[in-house]
mmCIF file of C-alpha atoms (C1' of nucleotides) in Angstrom:
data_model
loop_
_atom_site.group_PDB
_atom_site.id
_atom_site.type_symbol
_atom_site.label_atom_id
_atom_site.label_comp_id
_atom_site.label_asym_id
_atom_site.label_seq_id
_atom_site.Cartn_x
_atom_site.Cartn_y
_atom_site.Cartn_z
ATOM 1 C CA UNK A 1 -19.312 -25.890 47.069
ATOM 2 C CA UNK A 2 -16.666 -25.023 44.284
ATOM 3 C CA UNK A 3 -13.910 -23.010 45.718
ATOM 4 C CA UNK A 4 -14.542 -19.457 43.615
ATOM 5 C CA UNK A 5 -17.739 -18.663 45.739
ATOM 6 C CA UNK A 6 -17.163 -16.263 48.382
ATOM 7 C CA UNK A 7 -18.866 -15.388 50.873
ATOM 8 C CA UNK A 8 -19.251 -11.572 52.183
ATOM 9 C CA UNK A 9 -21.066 -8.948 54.299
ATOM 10 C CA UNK A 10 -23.611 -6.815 52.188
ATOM 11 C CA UNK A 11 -25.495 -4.614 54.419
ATOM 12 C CA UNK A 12 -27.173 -4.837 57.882
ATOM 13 C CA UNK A 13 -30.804 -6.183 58.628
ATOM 14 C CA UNK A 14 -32.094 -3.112 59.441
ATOM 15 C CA UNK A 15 -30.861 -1.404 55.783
ATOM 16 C CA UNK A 16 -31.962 -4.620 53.804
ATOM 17 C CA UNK A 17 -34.560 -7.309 54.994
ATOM 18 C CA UNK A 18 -33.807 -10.362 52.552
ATOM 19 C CA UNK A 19 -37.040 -12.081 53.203
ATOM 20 C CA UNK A 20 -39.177 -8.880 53.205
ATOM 21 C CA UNK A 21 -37.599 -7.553 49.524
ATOM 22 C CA UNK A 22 -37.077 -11.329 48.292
ATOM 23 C CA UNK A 23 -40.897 -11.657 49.071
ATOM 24 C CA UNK A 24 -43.082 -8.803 47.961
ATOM 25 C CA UNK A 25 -43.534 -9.635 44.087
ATOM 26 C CA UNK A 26 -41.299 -7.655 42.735
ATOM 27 C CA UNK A 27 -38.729 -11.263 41.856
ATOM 28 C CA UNK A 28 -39.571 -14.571 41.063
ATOM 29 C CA UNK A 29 -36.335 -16.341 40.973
ATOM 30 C CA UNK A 30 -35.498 -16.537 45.259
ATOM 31 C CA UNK A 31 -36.919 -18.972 46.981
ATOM 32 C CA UNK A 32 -36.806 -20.014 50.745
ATOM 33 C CA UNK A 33 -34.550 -22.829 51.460
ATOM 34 C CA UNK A 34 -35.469 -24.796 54.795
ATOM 35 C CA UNK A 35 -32.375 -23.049 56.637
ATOM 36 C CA UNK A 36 -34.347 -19.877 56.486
ATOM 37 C CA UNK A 37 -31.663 -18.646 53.673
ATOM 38 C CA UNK A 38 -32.551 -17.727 50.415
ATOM 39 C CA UNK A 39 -31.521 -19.080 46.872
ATOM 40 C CA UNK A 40 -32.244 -17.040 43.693
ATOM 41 C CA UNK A 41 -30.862 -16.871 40.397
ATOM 42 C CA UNK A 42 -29.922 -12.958 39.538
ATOM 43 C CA UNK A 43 -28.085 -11.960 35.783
ATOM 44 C CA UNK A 44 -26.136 -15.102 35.489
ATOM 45 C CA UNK A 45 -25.069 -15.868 38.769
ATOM 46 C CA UNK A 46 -26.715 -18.097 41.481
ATOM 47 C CA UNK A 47 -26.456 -17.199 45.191
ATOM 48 C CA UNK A 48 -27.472 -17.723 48.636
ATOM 49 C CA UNK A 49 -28.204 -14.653 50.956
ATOM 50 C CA UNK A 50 -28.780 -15.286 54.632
ATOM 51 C CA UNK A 51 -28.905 -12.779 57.832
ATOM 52 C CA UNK A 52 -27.419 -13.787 60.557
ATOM 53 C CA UNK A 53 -26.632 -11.627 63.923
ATOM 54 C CA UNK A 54 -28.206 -8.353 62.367
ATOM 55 C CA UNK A 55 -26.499 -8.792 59.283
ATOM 56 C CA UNK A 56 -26.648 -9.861 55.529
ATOM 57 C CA UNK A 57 -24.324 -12.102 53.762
ATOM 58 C CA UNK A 58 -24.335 -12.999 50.220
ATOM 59 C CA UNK A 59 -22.380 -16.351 48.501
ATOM 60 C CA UNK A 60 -21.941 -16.077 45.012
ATOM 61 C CA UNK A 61 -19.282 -16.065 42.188
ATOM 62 C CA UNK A 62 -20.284 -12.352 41.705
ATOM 63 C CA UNK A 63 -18.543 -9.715 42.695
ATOM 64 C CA UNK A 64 -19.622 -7.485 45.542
ATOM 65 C CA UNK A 65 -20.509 -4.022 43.676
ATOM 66 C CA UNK A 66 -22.899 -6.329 41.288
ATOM 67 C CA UNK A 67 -24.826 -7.266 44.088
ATOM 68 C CA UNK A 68 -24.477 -3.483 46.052
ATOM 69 C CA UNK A 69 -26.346 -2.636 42.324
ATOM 70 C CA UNK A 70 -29.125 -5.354 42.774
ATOM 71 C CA UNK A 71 -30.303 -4.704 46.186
ATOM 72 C CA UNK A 72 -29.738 -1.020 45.174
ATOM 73 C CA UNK A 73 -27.351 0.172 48.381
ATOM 74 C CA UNK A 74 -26.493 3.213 47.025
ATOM 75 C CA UNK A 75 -29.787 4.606 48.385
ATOM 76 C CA UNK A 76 -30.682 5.970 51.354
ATOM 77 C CA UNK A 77 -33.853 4.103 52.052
ATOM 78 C CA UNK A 78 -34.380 5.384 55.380
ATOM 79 C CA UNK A 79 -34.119 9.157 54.630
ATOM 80 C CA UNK A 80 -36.614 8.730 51.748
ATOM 81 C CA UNK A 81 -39.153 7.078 53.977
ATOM 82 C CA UNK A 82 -39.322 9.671 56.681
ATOM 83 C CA UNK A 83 -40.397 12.229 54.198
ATOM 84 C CA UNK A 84 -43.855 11.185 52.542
ATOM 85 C CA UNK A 85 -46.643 13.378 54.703
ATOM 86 C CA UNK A 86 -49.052 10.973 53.180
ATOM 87 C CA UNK A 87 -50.675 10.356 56.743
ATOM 88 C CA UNK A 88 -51.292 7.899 59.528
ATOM 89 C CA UNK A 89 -51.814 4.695 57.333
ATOM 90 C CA UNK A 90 -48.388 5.185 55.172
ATOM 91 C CA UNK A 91 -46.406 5.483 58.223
ATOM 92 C CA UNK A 92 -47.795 2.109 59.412
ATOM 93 C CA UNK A 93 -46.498 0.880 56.065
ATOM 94 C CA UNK A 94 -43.303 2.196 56.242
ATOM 95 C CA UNK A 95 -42.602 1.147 59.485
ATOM 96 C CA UNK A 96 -43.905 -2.391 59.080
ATOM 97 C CA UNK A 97 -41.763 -2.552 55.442
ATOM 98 C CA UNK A 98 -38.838 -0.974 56.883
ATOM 99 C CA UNK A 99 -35.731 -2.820 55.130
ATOM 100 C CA UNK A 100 -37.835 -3.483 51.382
ATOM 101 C CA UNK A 101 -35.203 -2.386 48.630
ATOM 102 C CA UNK A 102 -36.226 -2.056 45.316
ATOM 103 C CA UNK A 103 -33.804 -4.479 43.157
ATOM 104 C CA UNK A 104 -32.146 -3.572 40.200
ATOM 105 C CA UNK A 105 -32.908 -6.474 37.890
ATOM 106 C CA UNK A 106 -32.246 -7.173 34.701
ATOM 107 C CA UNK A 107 -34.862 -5.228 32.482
ATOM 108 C CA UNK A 108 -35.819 -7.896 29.794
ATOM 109 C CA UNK A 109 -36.376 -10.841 32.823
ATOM 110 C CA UNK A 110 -38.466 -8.581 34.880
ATOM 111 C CA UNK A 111 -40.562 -7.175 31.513
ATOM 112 C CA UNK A 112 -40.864 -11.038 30.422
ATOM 113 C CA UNK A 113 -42.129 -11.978 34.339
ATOM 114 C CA UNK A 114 -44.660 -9.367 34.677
ATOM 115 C CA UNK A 115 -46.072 -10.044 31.066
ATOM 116 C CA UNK A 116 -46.272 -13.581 32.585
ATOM 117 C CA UNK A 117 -47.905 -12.608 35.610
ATOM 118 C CA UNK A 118 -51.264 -11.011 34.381
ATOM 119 C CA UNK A 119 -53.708 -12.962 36.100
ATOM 120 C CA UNK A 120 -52.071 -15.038 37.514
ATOM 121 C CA UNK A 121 -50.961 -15.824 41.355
ATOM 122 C CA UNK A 122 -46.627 -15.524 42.255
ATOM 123 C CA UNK A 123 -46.591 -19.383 43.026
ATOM 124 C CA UNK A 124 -47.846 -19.541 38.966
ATOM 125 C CA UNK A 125 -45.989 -16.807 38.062
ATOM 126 C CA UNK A 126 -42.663 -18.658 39.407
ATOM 127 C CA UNK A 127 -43.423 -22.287 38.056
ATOM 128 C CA UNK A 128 -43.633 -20.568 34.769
ATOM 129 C CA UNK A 129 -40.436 -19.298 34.985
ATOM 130 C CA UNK A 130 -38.848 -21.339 36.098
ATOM 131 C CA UNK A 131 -40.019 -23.440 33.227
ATOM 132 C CA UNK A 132 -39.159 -21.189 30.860
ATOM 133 C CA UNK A 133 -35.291 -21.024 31.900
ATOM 134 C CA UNK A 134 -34.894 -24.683 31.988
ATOM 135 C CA UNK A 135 -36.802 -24.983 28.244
ATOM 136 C CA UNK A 136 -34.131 -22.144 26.980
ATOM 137 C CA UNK A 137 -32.337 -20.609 29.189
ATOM 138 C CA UNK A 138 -28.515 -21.252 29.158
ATOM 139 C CA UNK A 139 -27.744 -24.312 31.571
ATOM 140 C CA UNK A 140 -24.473 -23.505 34.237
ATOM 141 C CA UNK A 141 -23.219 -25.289 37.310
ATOM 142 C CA UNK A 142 -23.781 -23.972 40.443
ATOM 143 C CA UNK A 143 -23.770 -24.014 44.206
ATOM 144 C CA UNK A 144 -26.418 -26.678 44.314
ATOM 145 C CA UNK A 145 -26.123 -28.282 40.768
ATOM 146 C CA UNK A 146 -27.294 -27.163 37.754
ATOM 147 C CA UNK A 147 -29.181 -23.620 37.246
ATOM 148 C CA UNK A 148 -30.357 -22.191 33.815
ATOM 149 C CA UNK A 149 -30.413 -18.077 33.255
ATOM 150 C CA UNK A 150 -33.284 -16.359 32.059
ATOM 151 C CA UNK A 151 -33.448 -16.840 28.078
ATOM 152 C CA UNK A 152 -32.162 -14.145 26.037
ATOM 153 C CA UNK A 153 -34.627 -12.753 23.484
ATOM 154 C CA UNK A 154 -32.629 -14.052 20.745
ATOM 155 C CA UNK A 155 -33.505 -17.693 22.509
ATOM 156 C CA UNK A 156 -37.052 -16.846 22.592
ATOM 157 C CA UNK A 157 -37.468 -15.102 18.756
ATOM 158 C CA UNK A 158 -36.706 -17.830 16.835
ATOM 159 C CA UNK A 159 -39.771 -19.932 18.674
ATOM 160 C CA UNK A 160 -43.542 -20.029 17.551
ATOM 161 C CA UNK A 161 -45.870 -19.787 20.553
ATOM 162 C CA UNK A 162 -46.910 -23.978 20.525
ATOM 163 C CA UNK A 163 -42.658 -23.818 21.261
ATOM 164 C CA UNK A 164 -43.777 -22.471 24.212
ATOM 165 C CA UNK A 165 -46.641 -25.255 25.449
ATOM 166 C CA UNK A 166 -44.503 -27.214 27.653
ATOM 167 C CA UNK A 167 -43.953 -23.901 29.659
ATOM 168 C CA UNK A 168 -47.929 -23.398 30.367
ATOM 169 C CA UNK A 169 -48.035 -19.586 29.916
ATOM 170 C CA UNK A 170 -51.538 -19.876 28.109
ATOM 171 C CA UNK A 171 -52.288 -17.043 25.748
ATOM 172 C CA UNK A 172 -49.005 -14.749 27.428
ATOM 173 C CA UNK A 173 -47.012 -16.715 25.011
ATOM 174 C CA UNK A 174 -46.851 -15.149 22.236
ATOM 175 C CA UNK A 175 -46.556 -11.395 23.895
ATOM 176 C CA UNK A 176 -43.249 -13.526 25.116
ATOM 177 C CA UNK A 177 -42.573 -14.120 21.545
ATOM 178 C CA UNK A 178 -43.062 -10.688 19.974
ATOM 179 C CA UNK A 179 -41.747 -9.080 22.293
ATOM 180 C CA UNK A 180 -38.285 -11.128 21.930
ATOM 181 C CA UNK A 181 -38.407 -10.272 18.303
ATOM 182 C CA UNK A 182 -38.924 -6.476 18.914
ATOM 183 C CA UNK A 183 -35.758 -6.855 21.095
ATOM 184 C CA UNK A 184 -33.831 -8.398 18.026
ATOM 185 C CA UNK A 185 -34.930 -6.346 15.816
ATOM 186 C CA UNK A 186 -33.580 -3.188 17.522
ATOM 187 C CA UNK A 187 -37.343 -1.899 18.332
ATOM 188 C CA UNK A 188 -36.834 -2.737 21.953
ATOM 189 C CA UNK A 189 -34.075 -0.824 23.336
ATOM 190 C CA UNK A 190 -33.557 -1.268 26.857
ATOM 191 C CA UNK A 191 -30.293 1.189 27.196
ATOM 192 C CA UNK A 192 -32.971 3.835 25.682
ATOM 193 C CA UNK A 193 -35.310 2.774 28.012
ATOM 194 C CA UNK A 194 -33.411 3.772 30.706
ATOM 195 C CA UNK A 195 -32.065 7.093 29.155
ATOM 196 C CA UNK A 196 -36.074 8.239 28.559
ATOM 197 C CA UNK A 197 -37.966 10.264 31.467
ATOM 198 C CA UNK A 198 -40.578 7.760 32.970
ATOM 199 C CA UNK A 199 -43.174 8.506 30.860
ATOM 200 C CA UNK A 200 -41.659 8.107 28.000
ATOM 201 C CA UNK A 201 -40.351 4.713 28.667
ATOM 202 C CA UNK A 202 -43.757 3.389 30.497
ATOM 203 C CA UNK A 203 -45.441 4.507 26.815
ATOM 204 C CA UNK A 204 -43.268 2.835 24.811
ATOM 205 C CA UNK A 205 -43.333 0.109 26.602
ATOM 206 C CA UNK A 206 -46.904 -0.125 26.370
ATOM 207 C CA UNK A 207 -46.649 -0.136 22.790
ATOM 208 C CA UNK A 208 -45.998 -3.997 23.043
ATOM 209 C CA UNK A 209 -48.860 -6.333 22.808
ATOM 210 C CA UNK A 210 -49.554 -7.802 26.694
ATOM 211 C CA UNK A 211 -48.088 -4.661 28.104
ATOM 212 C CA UNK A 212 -50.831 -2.397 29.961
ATOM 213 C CA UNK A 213 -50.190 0.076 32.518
ATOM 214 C CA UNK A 214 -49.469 -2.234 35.041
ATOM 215 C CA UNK A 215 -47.098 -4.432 33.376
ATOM 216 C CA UNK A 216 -45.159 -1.363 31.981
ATOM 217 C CA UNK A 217 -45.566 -0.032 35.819
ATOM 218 C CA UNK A 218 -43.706 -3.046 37.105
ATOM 219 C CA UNK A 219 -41.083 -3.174 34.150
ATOM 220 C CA UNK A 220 -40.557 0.414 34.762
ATOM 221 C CA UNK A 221 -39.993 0.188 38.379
ATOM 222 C CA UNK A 222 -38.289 -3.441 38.928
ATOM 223 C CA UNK A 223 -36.311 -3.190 35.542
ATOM 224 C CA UNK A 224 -35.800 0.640 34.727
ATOM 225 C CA UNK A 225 -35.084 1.515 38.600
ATOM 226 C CA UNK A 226 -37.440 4.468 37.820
ATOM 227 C CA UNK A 227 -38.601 4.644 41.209
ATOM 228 C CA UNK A 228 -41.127 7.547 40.490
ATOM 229 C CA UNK A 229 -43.318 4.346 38.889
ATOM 230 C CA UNK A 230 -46.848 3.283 40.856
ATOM 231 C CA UNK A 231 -48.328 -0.215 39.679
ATOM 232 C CA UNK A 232 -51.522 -0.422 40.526
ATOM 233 C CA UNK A 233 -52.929 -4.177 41.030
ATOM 234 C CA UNK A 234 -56.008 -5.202 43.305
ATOM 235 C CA UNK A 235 -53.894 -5.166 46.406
ATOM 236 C CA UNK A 236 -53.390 -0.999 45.945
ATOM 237 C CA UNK A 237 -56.679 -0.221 44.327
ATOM 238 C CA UNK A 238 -58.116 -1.737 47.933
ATOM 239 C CA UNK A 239 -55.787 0.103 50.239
ATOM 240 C CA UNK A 240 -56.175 3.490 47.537
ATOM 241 C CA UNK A 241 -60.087 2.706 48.122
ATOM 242 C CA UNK A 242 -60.283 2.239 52.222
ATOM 243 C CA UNK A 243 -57.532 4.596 52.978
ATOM 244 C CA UNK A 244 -56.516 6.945 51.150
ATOM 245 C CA UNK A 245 -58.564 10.305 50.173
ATOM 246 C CA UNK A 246 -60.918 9.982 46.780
ATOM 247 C CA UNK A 247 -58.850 12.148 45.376
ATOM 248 C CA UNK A 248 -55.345 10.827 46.386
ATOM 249 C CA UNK A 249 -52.768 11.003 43.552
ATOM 250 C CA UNK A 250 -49.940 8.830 43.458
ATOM 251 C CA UNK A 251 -47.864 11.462 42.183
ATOM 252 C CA UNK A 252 -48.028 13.244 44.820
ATOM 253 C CA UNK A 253 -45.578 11.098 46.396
ATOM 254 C CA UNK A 254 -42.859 12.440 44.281
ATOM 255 C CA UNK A 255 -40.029 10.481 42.645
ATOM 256 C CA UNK A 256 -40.094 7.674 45.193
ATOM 257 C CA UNK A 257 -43.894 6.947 44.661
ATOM 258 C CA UNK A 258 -43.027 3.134 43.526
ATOM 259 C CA UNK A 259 -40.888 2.622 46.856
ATOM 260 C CA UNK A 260 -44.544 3.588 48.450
ATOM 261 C CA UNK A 261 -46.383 1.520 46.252
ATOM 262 C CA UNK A 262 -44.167 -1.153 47.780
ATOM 263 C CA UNK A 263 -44.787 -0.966 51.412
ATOM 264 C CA UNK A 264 -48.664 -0.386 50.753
ATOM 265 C CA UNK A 265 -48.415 -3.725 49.133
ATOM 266 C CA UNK A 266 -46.593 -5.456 51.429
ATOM 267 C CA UNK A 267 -48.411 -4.580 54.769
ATOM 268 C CA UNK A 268 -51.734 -5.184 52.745
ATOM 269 C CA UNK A 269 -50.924 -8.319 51.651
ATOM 270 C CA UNK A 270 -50.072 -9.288 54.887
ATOM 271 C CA UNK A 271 -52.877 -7.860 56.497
ATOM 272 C CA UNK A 272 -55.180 -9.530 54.205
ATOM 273 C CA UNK A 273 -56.297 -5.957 53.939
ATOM 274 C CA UNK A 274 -59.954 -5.903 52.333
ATOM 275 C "C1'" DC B 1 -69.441 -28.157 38.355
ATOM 276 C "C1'" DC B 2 -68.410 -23.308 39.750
ATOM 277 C "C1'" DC B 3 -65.343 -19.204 40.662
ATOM 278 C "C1'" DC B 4 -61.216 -16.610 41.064
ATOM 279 C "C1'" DA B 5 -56.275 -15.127 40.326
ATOM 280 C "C1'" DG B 6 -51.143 -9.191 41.123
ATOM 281 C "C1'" DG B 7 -54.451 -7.836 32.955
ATOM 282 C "C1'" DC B 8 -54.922 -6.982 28.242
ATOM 283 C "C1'" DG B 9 -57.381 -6.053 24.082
ATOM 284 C "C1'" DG B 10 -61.340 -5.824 21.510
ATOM 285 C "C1'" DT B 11 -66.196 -4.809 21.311
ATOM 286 C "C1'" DT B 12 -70.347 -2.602 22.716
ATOM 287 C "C1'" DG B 13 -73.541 1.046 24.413
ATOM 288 C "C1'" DC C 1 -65.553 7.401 28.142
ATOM 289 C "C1'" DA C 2 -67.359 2.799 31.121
ATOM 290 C "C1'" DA C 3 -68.636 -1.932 31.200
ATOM 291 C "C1'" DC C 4 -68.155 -6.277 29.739
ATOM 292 C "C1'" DC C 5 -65.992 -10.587 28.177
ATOM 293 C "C1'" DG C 6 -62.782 -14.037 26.324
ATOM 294 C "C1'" DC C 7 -58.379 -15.692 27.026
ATOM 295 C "C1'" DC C 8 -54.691 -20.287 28.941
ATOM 296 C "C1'" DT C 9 -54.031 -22.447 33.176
ATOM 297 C "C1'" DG C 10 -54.334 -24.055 37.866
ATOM 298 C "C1'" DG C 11 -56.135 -24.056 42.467
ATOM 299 C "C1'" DG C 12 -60.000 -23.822 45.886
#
DNA sequence: CCCCAGGCGGTTG
DNA sequence: CAACCGCCTGGG
């Protein structure tokens, strides 16, 4: 490995679980390496993170506060989980998610992946992606050879959908496509984005072809860090359904409703909960 | 062959 | 409003 990698301490297990947070949907870019670490491709750096002895380590060419921002350890996860009173089933979900972070990614990638992953499973989700970095993304040299960033909208603007073919995104091509152009045409603002209240930014999100509530949900939470956000996919409507009171209200779980949303989906996932 | 998969958008009643 | 259906693609 080139010598300006480094390798450093992050945060223990019990604060951050790598394989639970790399592994819940909310990223598409980590992936299991048969060691048991992971490699993912965040902003424009590559990187392996592994735990080891109770603790997290991170090797990148990054430095350290970049990657205290991503897994977001500026948070104290475990004093907002103590306090949801949402009952018997959420505390099973807390406890069996304990160590999920939400990441701070990059807001274009993560509005690009979830228009990508209507209907469609994570293992298509990823290939697609993947795809779509190597077709356009900018090509560096990394820890294990070559890795491509995500595209940049003005990569993806200049392209008519067919462009697009060898990537397989079906008919989510061209939301791809306009969406790039809003972006270089000034209409899609991220920094705005972030400066709006949540429901401002989920709205005008939604304005964008492709982008329904749940897409501007998951770009809200996973891109916008607005952690009050509450996708709702098939996975919560189930758990909403069998668990939770008729008249339960995601709101009422307050400004850290998406970090919820998160540990209902991961423990019904898991449980195969239906 | 069928059906479904972590939606959206347009149409219909 | 709700209910339906087509959409690209791939996997079971």
């Amino acid at each position: 490995m080139p010598g300006d990698y480094k390798t450093f301490r992050l945060a223990s297990e019990a604060e951050l679980n790598i394989a639970k947070t790399l592994d819940c949907g909310q990223c598409f870019r980590w992936n299991r390496t048969e060691s048991g670490a992971w490699f993912g491709v965040a902003g424009e750096y590559d990187a392996l993170a592994e735990a080891e002895g109770g603790e997290v380590y991170i090797t990148s060419r990054a430095p350290e506060d970049f990657w205290r921002g991503y897994f977001d350890m500026s948070l104290d996860y475990a004093a907002i989980s103590r306090g949801h009173g949402a009952g018997d089933y959420m505390a099973d979900c807390v406890s069996f998610g304990a160590g999920i972070r939400i990441l701070n990614q990059d807001p274009w990638e993560t509005l690009c992946s979830f228009i990508i992953s209507q209907c469609n499973n994570i293992t298509r989700i990823k290939g697609i992606v993947e795809r779509l970095c190597a077709l356009c993304g900018e090509k560096r040299q990394g820890m294990a050879g070559e890795y491509h960033l995500f595209p940049a909208p003005s990569a993806l603007a200049p392209l008519e959908p067919e462009a697009l073919a060898p990537i397989r995104a079906g008919y989510r091509a061209p939301y791809l496509i306009h969406a790039a152009r809003e972006f270089c045409e000034g209409r899609l603002d991220f920094s705005a984005l972030k400066a709006m209240d949540f429901d401002s930014a989920k709205k005008q999100l939604k304005t964008l072809p492709g982008v329904g509530d749940k897409v501007a949900d998951c770009a809200v939470l996973f891109g916008l860090h607005k952690l009050e956000a509450f996708p709702v996919d098939v996975w919560i409507r189930r758990a909403l359904n069998q668990h939770f009171p008729p008249d339960f209200d995601p709101k009422s779980l307050g400004e850290y409703a998406g970090l919820f949303q998160q540990y209902i989906y991961y423990y019904a996932r898991w449980h195969g909960d239906d």
